[in-house]
PDB file of C-alpha atoms in Angstrom:
ATOM      1  CA  UNK A   1      60.369 -76.441 -20.392  1.00 98.00           C
ATOM      2  CA  UNK A   2      62.223 -73.677 -18.672  1.00 98.00           C
ATOM      3  CA  UNK A   3      64.692 -73.645 -16.852  1.00 98.00           C
ATOM      4  CA  UNK A   4      65.391 -72.330 -13.719  1.00 98.00           C
ATOM      5  CA  UNK A   5      68.896 -71.201 -13.018  1.00 98.00           C
ATOM      6  CA  UNK A   6      71.358 -68.392 -12.014  1.00 97.00           C
ATOM      7  CA  UNK A   7      75.601 -68.094 -13.750  1.00 97.00           C
ATOM      8  CA  UNK A   8      77.811 -70.891 -13.600  1.00 97.00           C
ATOM      9  CA  UNK A   9      75.610 -72.611 -10.679  1.00 97.00           C
ATOM     10  CA  UNK A  10      74.030 -76.121 -11.155  1.00 98.00           C
ATOM     11  CA  UNK A  11      71.470 -75.515 -13.668  1.00 98.00           C
ATOM     12  CA  UNK A  12      74.997 -75.484 -15.933  1.00 98.00           C
ATOM     13  CA  UNK A  13      75.224 -78.677 -15.995  1.00 98.00           C
ATOM     14  CA  UNK A  14      71.422 -78.791 -17.446  1.00 98.00           C
ATOM     15  CA  UNK A  15      71.817 -75.871 -19.771  1.00 98.00           C
ATOM     16  CA  UNK A  16      74.720 -78.017 -21.159  1.00 98.00           C
ATOM     17  CA  UNK A  17      72.608 -81.373 -22.033  1.00 98.00           C
ATOM     18  CA  UNK A  18      69.483 -79.262 -23.207  1.00 98.00           C
ATOM     19  CA  UNK A  19      71.733 -77.049 -25.855  1.00 98.00           C
ATOM     20  CA  UNK A  20      73.653 -81.361 -26.605  1.00 98.00           C
ATOM     21  CA  UNK A  21      70.323 -82.068 -27.239  1.00 98.00           C
ATOM     22  CA  UNK A  22      68.644 -79.584 -28.835  1.00 98.00           C
ATOM     23  CA  UNK A  23      65.718 -78.864 -27.478  1.00 98.00           C
ATOM     24  CA  UNK A  24      63.422 -75.854 -27.418  1.00 98.00           C
ATOM     25  CA  UNK A  25      63.372 -74.041 -24.102  1.00 98.00           C
ATOM     26  CA  UNK A  26      62.876 -70.599 -21.718  1.00 98.00           C
ATOM     27  CA  UNK A  27      65.314 -69.668 -19.053  1.00 98.00           C
ATOM     28  CA  UNK A  28      63.988 -68.298 -15.509  1.00 98.00           C
ATOM     29  CA  UNK A  29      66.723 -65.804 -14.177  1.00 97.00           C
ATOM     30  CA  UNK A  30      66.917 -66.464 -10.415  1.00 97.00           C
ATOM     31  CA  UNK A  31      68.910 -63.936  -9.141  1.00 97.00           C
ATOM     32  CA  UNK A  32      71.371 -65.183  -5.897  1.00 94.00           C
ATOM     33  CA  UNK A  33      72.316 -61.649  -4.695  1.00 94.00           C
ATOM     34  CA  UNK A  34      68.364 -61.882  -3.795  1.00 96.00           C
ATOM     35  CA  UNK A  35      67.713 -65.232  -2.336  1.00 95.00           C
ATOM     36  CA  UNK A  36      65.291 -65.246  -5.028  1.00 96.00           C
ATOM     37  CA  UNK A  37      65.539 -69.108  -4.945  1.00 97.00           C
ATOM     38  CA  UNK A  38      64.991 -69.132  -0.673  1.00 96.00           C
ATOM     39  CA  UNK A  39      61.250 -67.205  -2.297  1.00 97.00           C
ATOM     40  CA  UNK A  40      58.499 -68.706  -2.075  1.00 97.00           C
ATOM     41  CA  UNK A  41      57.430 -69.234  -5.602  1.00 96.00           C
ATOM     42  CA  UNK A  42      60.466 -71.106  -6.119  1.00 97.00           C
ATOM     43  CA  UNK A  43      60.048 -73.178  -2.912  1.00 97.00           C
ATOM     44  CA  UNK A  44      57.061 -74.349  -4.134  1.00 97.00           C
ATOM     45  CA  UNK A  45      59.045 -75.487  -7.067  1.00 97.00           C
ATOM     46  CA  UNK A  46      61.754 -76.847  -5.541  1.00 98.00           C
ATOM     47  CA  UNK A  47      61.303 -76.781  -1.368  1.00 97.00           C
ATOM     48  CA  UNK A  48      65.339 -77.620  -1.095  1.00 97.00           C
ATOM     49  CA  UNK A  49      65.579 -73.569  -1.872  1.00 97.00           C
ATOM     50  CA  UNK A  50      68.700 -75.361  -4.405  1.00 97.00           C
ATOM     51  CA  UNK A  51      68.788 -74.433  -8.531  1.00 98.00           C
ATOM     52  CA  UNK A  52      68.465 -75.927 -11.040  1.00 98.00           C
ATOM     53  CA  UNK A  53      64.715 -76.868 -11.745  1.00 98.00           C
ATOM     54  CA  UNK A  54      63.329 -77.861 -14.385  1.00 98.00           C
ATOM     55  CA  UNK A  55      59.609 -77.243 -15.053  1.00 98.00           C
ATOM     56  CA  UNK A  56      58.362 -80.263 -18.111  1.00 98.00           C
ATOM     57  CA  UNK A  57      55.152 -81.064 -19.091  1.00 96.00           C
ATOM     58  CA  UNK A  58      55.219 -83.756 -16.272  1.00 95.00           C
ATOM     59  CA  UNK A  59      55.486 -81.006 -13.909  1.00 97.00           C
ATOM     60  CA  UNK A  60      58.823 -79.447 -11.937  1.00 98.00           C
ATOM     61  CA  UNK A  61      61.409 -81.225 -11.320  1.00 98.00           C
ATOM     62  CA  UNK A  62      64.455 -80.922  -9.639  1.00 98.00           C
ATOM     63  CA  UNK A  63      67.877 -82.287  -8.921  1.00 98.00           C
ATOM     64  CA  UNK A  64      70.820 -82.080 -11.366  1.00 98.00           C
ATOM     65  CA  UNK A  65      71.790 -85.812 -11.588  1.00 98.00           C
ATOM     66  CA  UNK A  66      68.340 -86.552 -11.987  1.00 98.00           C
ATOM     67  CA  UNK A  67      67.287 -84.664 -14.525  1.00 98.00           C
ATOM     68  CA  UNK A  68      69.922 -85.176 -16.298  1.00 98.00           C
ATOM     69  CA  UNK A  69      68.870 -88.665 -16.565  1.00 98.00           C
ATOM     70  CA  UNK A  70      65.846 -88.449 -17.714  1.00 98.00           C
ATOM     71  CA  UNK A  71      66.939 -85.738 -20.660  1.00 98.00           C
ATOM     72  CA  UNK A  72      69.273 -88.734 -21.997  1.00 98.00           C
ATOM     73  CA  UNK A  73      66.032 -91.498 -21.189  1.00 98.00           C
ATOM     74  CA  UNK A  74      63.602 -89.255 -22.559  1.00 97.00           C
ATOM     75  CA  UNK A  75      65.355 -88.481 -25.810  1.00 97.00           C
ATOM     76  CA  UNK A  76      67.071 -91.532 -26.101  1.00 97.00           C
ATOM     77  CA  UNK A  77      70.960 -89.479 -26.365  1.00 98.00           C
ATOM     78  CA  UNK A  78      73.725 -89.276 -24.086  1.00 98.00           C
ATOM     79  CA  UNK A  79      73.202 -92.295 -21.552  1.00 98.00           C
ATOM     80  CA  UNK A  80      73.360 -95.639 -23.610  1.00 97.00           C
ATOM     81  CA  UNK A  81      69.522 -97.606 -23.415  1.00 97.00           C
ATOM     82  CA  UNK A  82      68.452 -99.212 -20.725  1.00 95.00           C
ATOM     83  CA  UNK A  83      68.554-102.928 -21.879  1.00 96.00           C
ATOM     84  CA  UNK A  84      72.066-101.885 -23.190  1.00 97.00           C
ATOM     85  CA  UNK A  85      75.094-103.755 -21.653  1.00 96.00           C
ATOM     86  CA  UNK A  86      77.752-100.448 -21.102  1.00 96.00           C
ATOM     87  CA  UNK A  87      74.065 -98.440 -19.292  1.00 98.00           C
ATOM     88  CA  UNK A  88      75.533 -99.960 -15.778  1.00 97.00           C
ATOM     89  CA  UNK A  89      79.094 -98.340 -15.705  1.00 98.00           C
ATOM     90  CA  UNK A  90      77.129 -95.487 -17.206  1.00 98.00           C
ATOM     91  CA  UNK A  91      74.959 -95.150 -14.397  1.00 98.00           C
ATOM     92  CA  UNK A  92      77.146 -95.777 -11.602  1.00 98.00           C
ATOM     93  CA  UNK A  93      79.465 -92.769 -12.588  1.00 98.00           C
ATOM     94  CA  UNK A  94      76.035 -90.371 -12.839  1.00 98.00           C
ATOM     95  CA  UNK A  95      75.390 -90.908  -9.438  1.00 98.00           C
ATOM     96  CA  UNK A  96      78.870 -91.554  -7.989  1.00 98.00           C
ATOM     97  CA  UNK A  97      79.540 -87.580  -9.808  1.00 98.00           C
ATOM     98  CA  UNK A  98      76.117 -86.460  -7.877  1.00 98.00           C
ATOM     99  CA  UNK A  99      76.199 -87.997  -4.725  1.00 98.00           C
ATOM    100  CA  UNK A 100      80.264 -87.911  -3.812  1.00 98.00           C
ATOM    101  CA  UNK A 101      81.723 -85.871  -6.089  1.00 98.00           C
ATOM    102  CA  UNK A 102      79.416 -82.969  -6.180  1.00 98.00           C
ATOM    103  CA  UNK A 103      78.755 -82.498  -2.439  1.00 97.00           C
ATOM    104  CA  UNK A 104      82.660 -82.525  -1.936  1.00 97.00           C
ATOM    105  CA  UNK A 105      82.498 -79.522  -3.842  1.00 97.00           C
ATOM    106  CA  UNK A 106      79.734 -78.161  -1.902  1.00 96.00           C
ATOM    107  CA  UNK A 107      81.757 -79.329   1.743  1.00 96.00           C
ATOM    108  CA  UNK A 108      84.461 -77.313  -0.022  1.00 94.00           C
ATOM    109  CA  UNK A 109      82.527 -73.697  -1.284  1.00 93.00           C
ATOM    110  CA  UNK A 110      80.329 -73.823   1.465  1.00 94.00           C
ATOM    111  CA  UNK A 111      82.099 -75.657   4.809  1.00 94.00           C
ATOM    112  CA  UNK A 112      80.264 -72.978   7.101  1.00 94.00           C
ATOM    113  CA  UNK A 113      77.028 -75.614   6.416  1.00 94.00           C
ATOM    114  CA  UNK A 114      79.299 -78.483   7.467  1.00 95.00           C
ATOM    115  CA  UNK A 115      81.016 -77.136  10.339  1.00 94.00           C
ATOM    116  CA  UNK A 116      79.570 -74.505  13.369  1.00 93.00           C
ATOM    117  CA  UNK A 117      82.944 -72.036  14.549  1.00 94.00           C
ATOM    118  CA  UNK A 118      86.532 -72.618  12.563  1.00 96.00           C
ATOM    119  CA  UNK A 119      85.421 -74.021   9.617  1.00 95.00           C
ATOM    120  CA  UNK A 120      89.394 -74.169   8.173  1.00 93.00           C
ATOM    121  CA  UNK A 121      89.742 -77.990   9.005  1.00 95.00           C
ATOM    122  CA  UNK A 122      86.325 -79.195   6.919  1.00 95.00           C
ATOM    123  CA  UNK A 123      87.684 -76.983   3.818  1.00 93.00           C
ATOM    124  CA  UNK A 124      91.192 -78.827   4.590  1.00 93.00           C
ATOM    125  CA  UNK A 125      89.447 -81.980   4.566  1.00 95.00           C
ATOM    126  CA  UNK A 126      87.490 -80.625   1.329  1.00 95.00           C
ATOM    127  CA  UNK A 127      90.551 -80.056  -0.641  1.00 94.00           C
ATOM    128  CA  UNK A 128      91.841 -83.351   0.299  1.00 95.00           C
ATOM    129  CA  UNK A 129      88.976 -85.295  -0.535  1.00 96.00           C
ATOM    130  CA  UNK A 130      88.112 -83.662  -3.984  1.00 96.00           C
ATOM    131  CA  UNK A 131      92.267 -84.594  -5.132  1.00 95.00           C
ATOM    132  CA  UNK A 132      91.575 -88.237  -3.986  1.00 97.00           C
ATOM    133  CA  UNK A 133      87.754 -88.324  -6.173  1.00 98.00           C
ATOM    134  CA  UNK A 134      90.081 -87.124  -9.252  1.00 97.00           C
ATOM    135  CA  UNK A 135      92.757 -89.197  -8.482  1.00 98.00           C
ATOM    136  CA  UNK A 136      90.215 -91.867  -8.948  1.00 98.00           C
ATOM    137  CA  UNK A 137      88.004 -90.812 -11.551  1.00 98.00           C
ATOM    138  CA  UNK A 138      90.920 -90.122 -13.335  1.00 98.00           C
ATOM    139  CA  UNK A 139      91.687 -93.854 -13.584  1.00 98.00           C
ATOM    140  CA  UNK A 140      89.184 -95.956 -13.701  1.00 98.00           C
ATOM    141  CA  UNK A 141      88.318 -97.642 -16.558  1.00 97.00           C
ATOM    142  CA  UNK A 142      85.052 -98.037 -16.453  1.00 97.00           C
ATOM    143  CA  UNK A 143      84.703 -94.344 -17.548  1.00 97.00           C
ATOM    144  CA  UNK A 144      85.022 -94.174 -21.868  1.00 96.00           C
ATOM    145  CA  UNK A 145      83.131 -91.192 -21.780  1.00 97.00           C
ATOM    146  CA  UNK A 146      86.142 -89.012 -20.304  1.00 98.00           C
ATOM    147  CA  UNK A 147      87.515 -90.168 -23.539  1.00 98.00           C
ATOM    148  CA  UNK A 148      85.262 -89.890 -26.308  1.00 96.00           C
ATOM    149  CA  UNK A 149      84.461 -87.291 -28.569  1.00 95.00           C
ATOM    150  CA  UNK A 150      80.309 -87.431 -28.188  1.00 96.00           C
ATOM    151  CA  UNK A 151      78.631 -85.457 -25.677  1.00 98.00           C
ATOM    152  CA  UNK A 152      77.155 -87.571 -22.294  1.00 98.00           C
ATOM    153  CA  UNK A 153      75.155 -86.573 -19.382  1.00 98.00           C
ATOM    154  CA  UNK A 154      78.132 -87.749 -18.138  1.00 98.00           C
ATOM    155  CA  UNK A 155      79.906 -85.363 -18.921  1.00 98.00           C
ATOM    156  CA  UNK A 156      78.124 -82.046 -19.352  1.00 98.00           C
ATOM    157  CA  UNK A 157      77.926 -83.082 -15.162  1.00 98.00           C
ATOM    158  CA  UNK A 158      81.505 -83.718 -14.731  1.00 98.00           C
ATOM    159  CA  UNK A 159      82.485 -80.383 -16.980  1.00 98.00           C
ATOM    160  CA  UNK A 160      80.871 -77.647 -14.835  1.00 98.00           C
ATOM    161  CA  UNK A 161      82.683 -79.379 -10.848  1.00 98.00           C
ATOM    162  CA  UNK A 162      85.945 -79.284 -13.030  1.00 97.00           C
ATOM    163  CA  UNK A 163      84.871 -75.184 -13.270  1.00 96.00           C
ATOM    164  CA  UNK A 164      83.718 -74.659 -10.068  1.00 96.00           C
ATOM    165  CA  UNK A 165      86.806 -76.628  -8.598  1.00 95.00           C
ATOM    166  CA  UNK A 166      89.151 -73.858 -10.252  1.00 93.00           C
ATOM    167  CA  UNK A 167      87.374 -71.208  -9.626  1.00 93.00           C
ATOM    168  CA  UNK A 168      85.570 -71.438  -6.624  1.00 90.00           C
ATOM    169  CA  UNK A 169      87.651 -73.661  -4.216  1.00 80.00           C
ATOM    170  CA  UNK A 170      90.970 -71.639  -3.022  1.00 70.00           C
ATOM    171  CA  UNK A 171      91.719 -71.031  -6.343  1.00 66.00           C
ATOM    172  CA  UNK A 172      94.543 -72.119  -8.554  1.00 65.00           C
ATOM    173  CA  UNK A 173      97.162 -72.249  -6.498  1.00 69.00           C
ATOM    174  CA  UNK A 174      96.379 -75.407  -5.162  1.00 76.00           C
ATOM    175  CA  UNK A 175      94.020 -76.886  -8.160  1.00 89.00           C
ATOM    176  CA  UNK A 176      95.691 -77.396 -11.344  1.00 92.00           C
ATOM    177  CA  UNK A 177      93.527 -79.739 -13.598  1.00 95.00           C
ATOM    178  CA  UNK A 178      97.212 -80.448 -15.678  1.00 95.00           C
ATOM    179  CA  UNK A 179      97.703 -82.773 -12.565  1.00 95.00           C
ATOM    180  CA  UNK A 180      95.438 -84.797 -13.985  1.00 97.00           C
ATOM    181  CA  UNK A 181      95.985 -84.692 -17.681  1.00 98.00           C
ATOM    182  CA  UNK A 182      92.632 -87.442 -18.617  1.00 98.00           C
ATOM    183  CA  UNK A 183      90.678 -85.390 -16.850  1.00 98.00           C
ATOM    184  CA  UNK A 184      91.830 -81.645 -18.620  1.00 98.00           C
ATOM    185  CA  UNK A 185      92.503 -83.163 -22.233  1.00 98.00           C
ATOM    186  CA  UNK A 186      88.137 -84.365 -21.118  1.00 98.00           C
ATOM    187  CA  UNK A 187      87.774 -80.817 -20.732  1.00 98.00           C
ATOM    188  CA  UNK A 188      89.356 -79.145 -24.056  1.00 98.00           C
ATOM    189  CA  UNK A 189      87.026 -81.490 -25.057  1.00 98.00           C
ATOM    190  CA  UNK A 190      84.065 -80.884 -23.879  1.00 98.00           C
ATOM    191  CA  UNK A 191      84.993 -76.628 -24.119  1.00 98.00           C
ATOM    192  CA  UNK A 192      85.265 -77.004 -27.738  1.00 98.00           C
ATOM    193  CA  UNK A 193      81.611 -78.920 -29.016  1.00 98.00           C
ATOM    194  CA  UNK A 194      78.861 -76.170 -30.031  1.00 98.00           C
ATOM    195  CA  UNK A 195      76.519 -76.942 -27.445  1.00 98.00           C
ATOM    196  CA  UNK A 196      79.269 -75.746 -24.706  1.00 98.00           C
ATOM    197  CA  UNK A 197      80.224 -72.398 -26.981  1.00 98.00           C
ATOM    198  CA  UNK A 198      76.616 -71.126 -26.876  1.00 98.00           C
ATOM    199  CA  UNK A 199      76.151 -71.998 -23.069  1.00 98.00           C
ATOM    200  CA  UNK A 200      79.830 -70.169 -21.800  1.00 98.00           C
ATOM    201  CA  UNK A 201      78.128 -67.239 -24.047  1.00 97.00           C
ATOM    202  CA  UNK A 202      75.489 -67.275 -22.784  1.00 97.00           C
ATOM    203  CA  UNK A 203      76.086 -67.394 -19.261  1.00 97.00           C
ATOM    204  CA  UNK A 204      79.496 -65.238 -19.510  1.00 97.00           C
ATOM    205  CA  UNK A 205      82.091 -68.310 -18.405  1.00 98.00           C
ATOM    206  CA  UNK A 206      85.076 -66.892 -21.213  1.00 97.00           C
ATOM    207  CA  UNK A 207      86.959 -69.085 -23.957  1.00 97.00           C
ATOM    208  CA  UNK A 208      87.940 -71.657 -22.049  1.00 98.00           C
ATOM    209  CA  UNK A 209      85.137 -72.332 -19.659  1.00 98.00           C
ATOM    210  CA  UNK A 210      86.066 -75.934 -18.465  1.00 98.00           C
ATOM    211  CA  UNK A 211      90.329 -76.533 -19.421  1.00 97.00           C
ATOM    212  CA  UNK A 212      91.066 -72.680 -17.798  1.00 95.00           C
ATOM    213  CA  UNK A 213      88.085 -70.409 -16.780  1.00 95.00           C
ATOM    214  CA  UNK A 214      88.280 -67.499 -15.249  1.00 94.00           C
ATOM    215  CA  UNK A 215      85.597 -65.213 -12.809  1.00 93.00           C
ATOM    216  CA  UNK A 216      82.120 -65.819 -14.627  1.00 95.00           C
ATOM    217  CA  UNK A 217      81.320 -62.438 -16.235  1.00 96.00           C
ATOM    218  CA  UNK A 218      77.738 -63.539 -16.624  1.00 96.00           C
ATOM    219  CA  UNK A 219      75.100 -60.498 -18.778  1.00 93.00           C
ATOM    220  CA  UNK A 220      72.548 -61.184 -16.025  1.00 91.00           C
ATOM    221  CA  UNK A 221      71.764 -62.721 -12.637  1.00 93.00           C
ATOM    222  CA  UNK A 222      74.483 -62.958 -10.406  1.00 90.00           C
ATOM    223  CA  UNK A 223      76.482 -66.318  -9.721  1.00 91.00           C
ATOM    224  CA  UNK A 224      76.344 -66.007  -5.534  1.00 85.00           C
TER     225      UNK A 224
END
């Protein structure tokens, strides 16, 4: 498999899963500073022009959540089996991460894509939405994966998003993960896993990439 990635982008979620599954894969750097993700070659893999793309034996695949589910189901790890009772809530939260939390972060990071003219109201609303969504997640009883030591596809998705909220959503003056002790504990467990340590080193994410992130210093490529 070949993972088309940029440092500290959504490809980070997929890279974590690949490492947790101990799968052989190659990485292909997509240089964002030169808009390589909008090039004809990349668009032939993902017509949306978004990172990541995972090239598989069945062809290229895009959409972070879909890739994570496919990897988990194909290798029978990171998600409950299709016929397991706990599968229902696992898939529920995977889609919530993909369809609710991730779009809120995109609105926070790229308000100019959601509003013309003054983007201030859009940005402020995205901050309010994000806090409310993390309040909800921290309180639910159907997301036991938040408290487990074992890795999960949901965890591979969430951990980077907590990092991005702190770094790219306006700074730590308004975002403090300690406001959500359950999510902070999740982030601290996630970043001690061997897979996360390897990925953090490969992409220059620092020693505490999820619980106390610092700006990315990648060995190659640019974040934005």
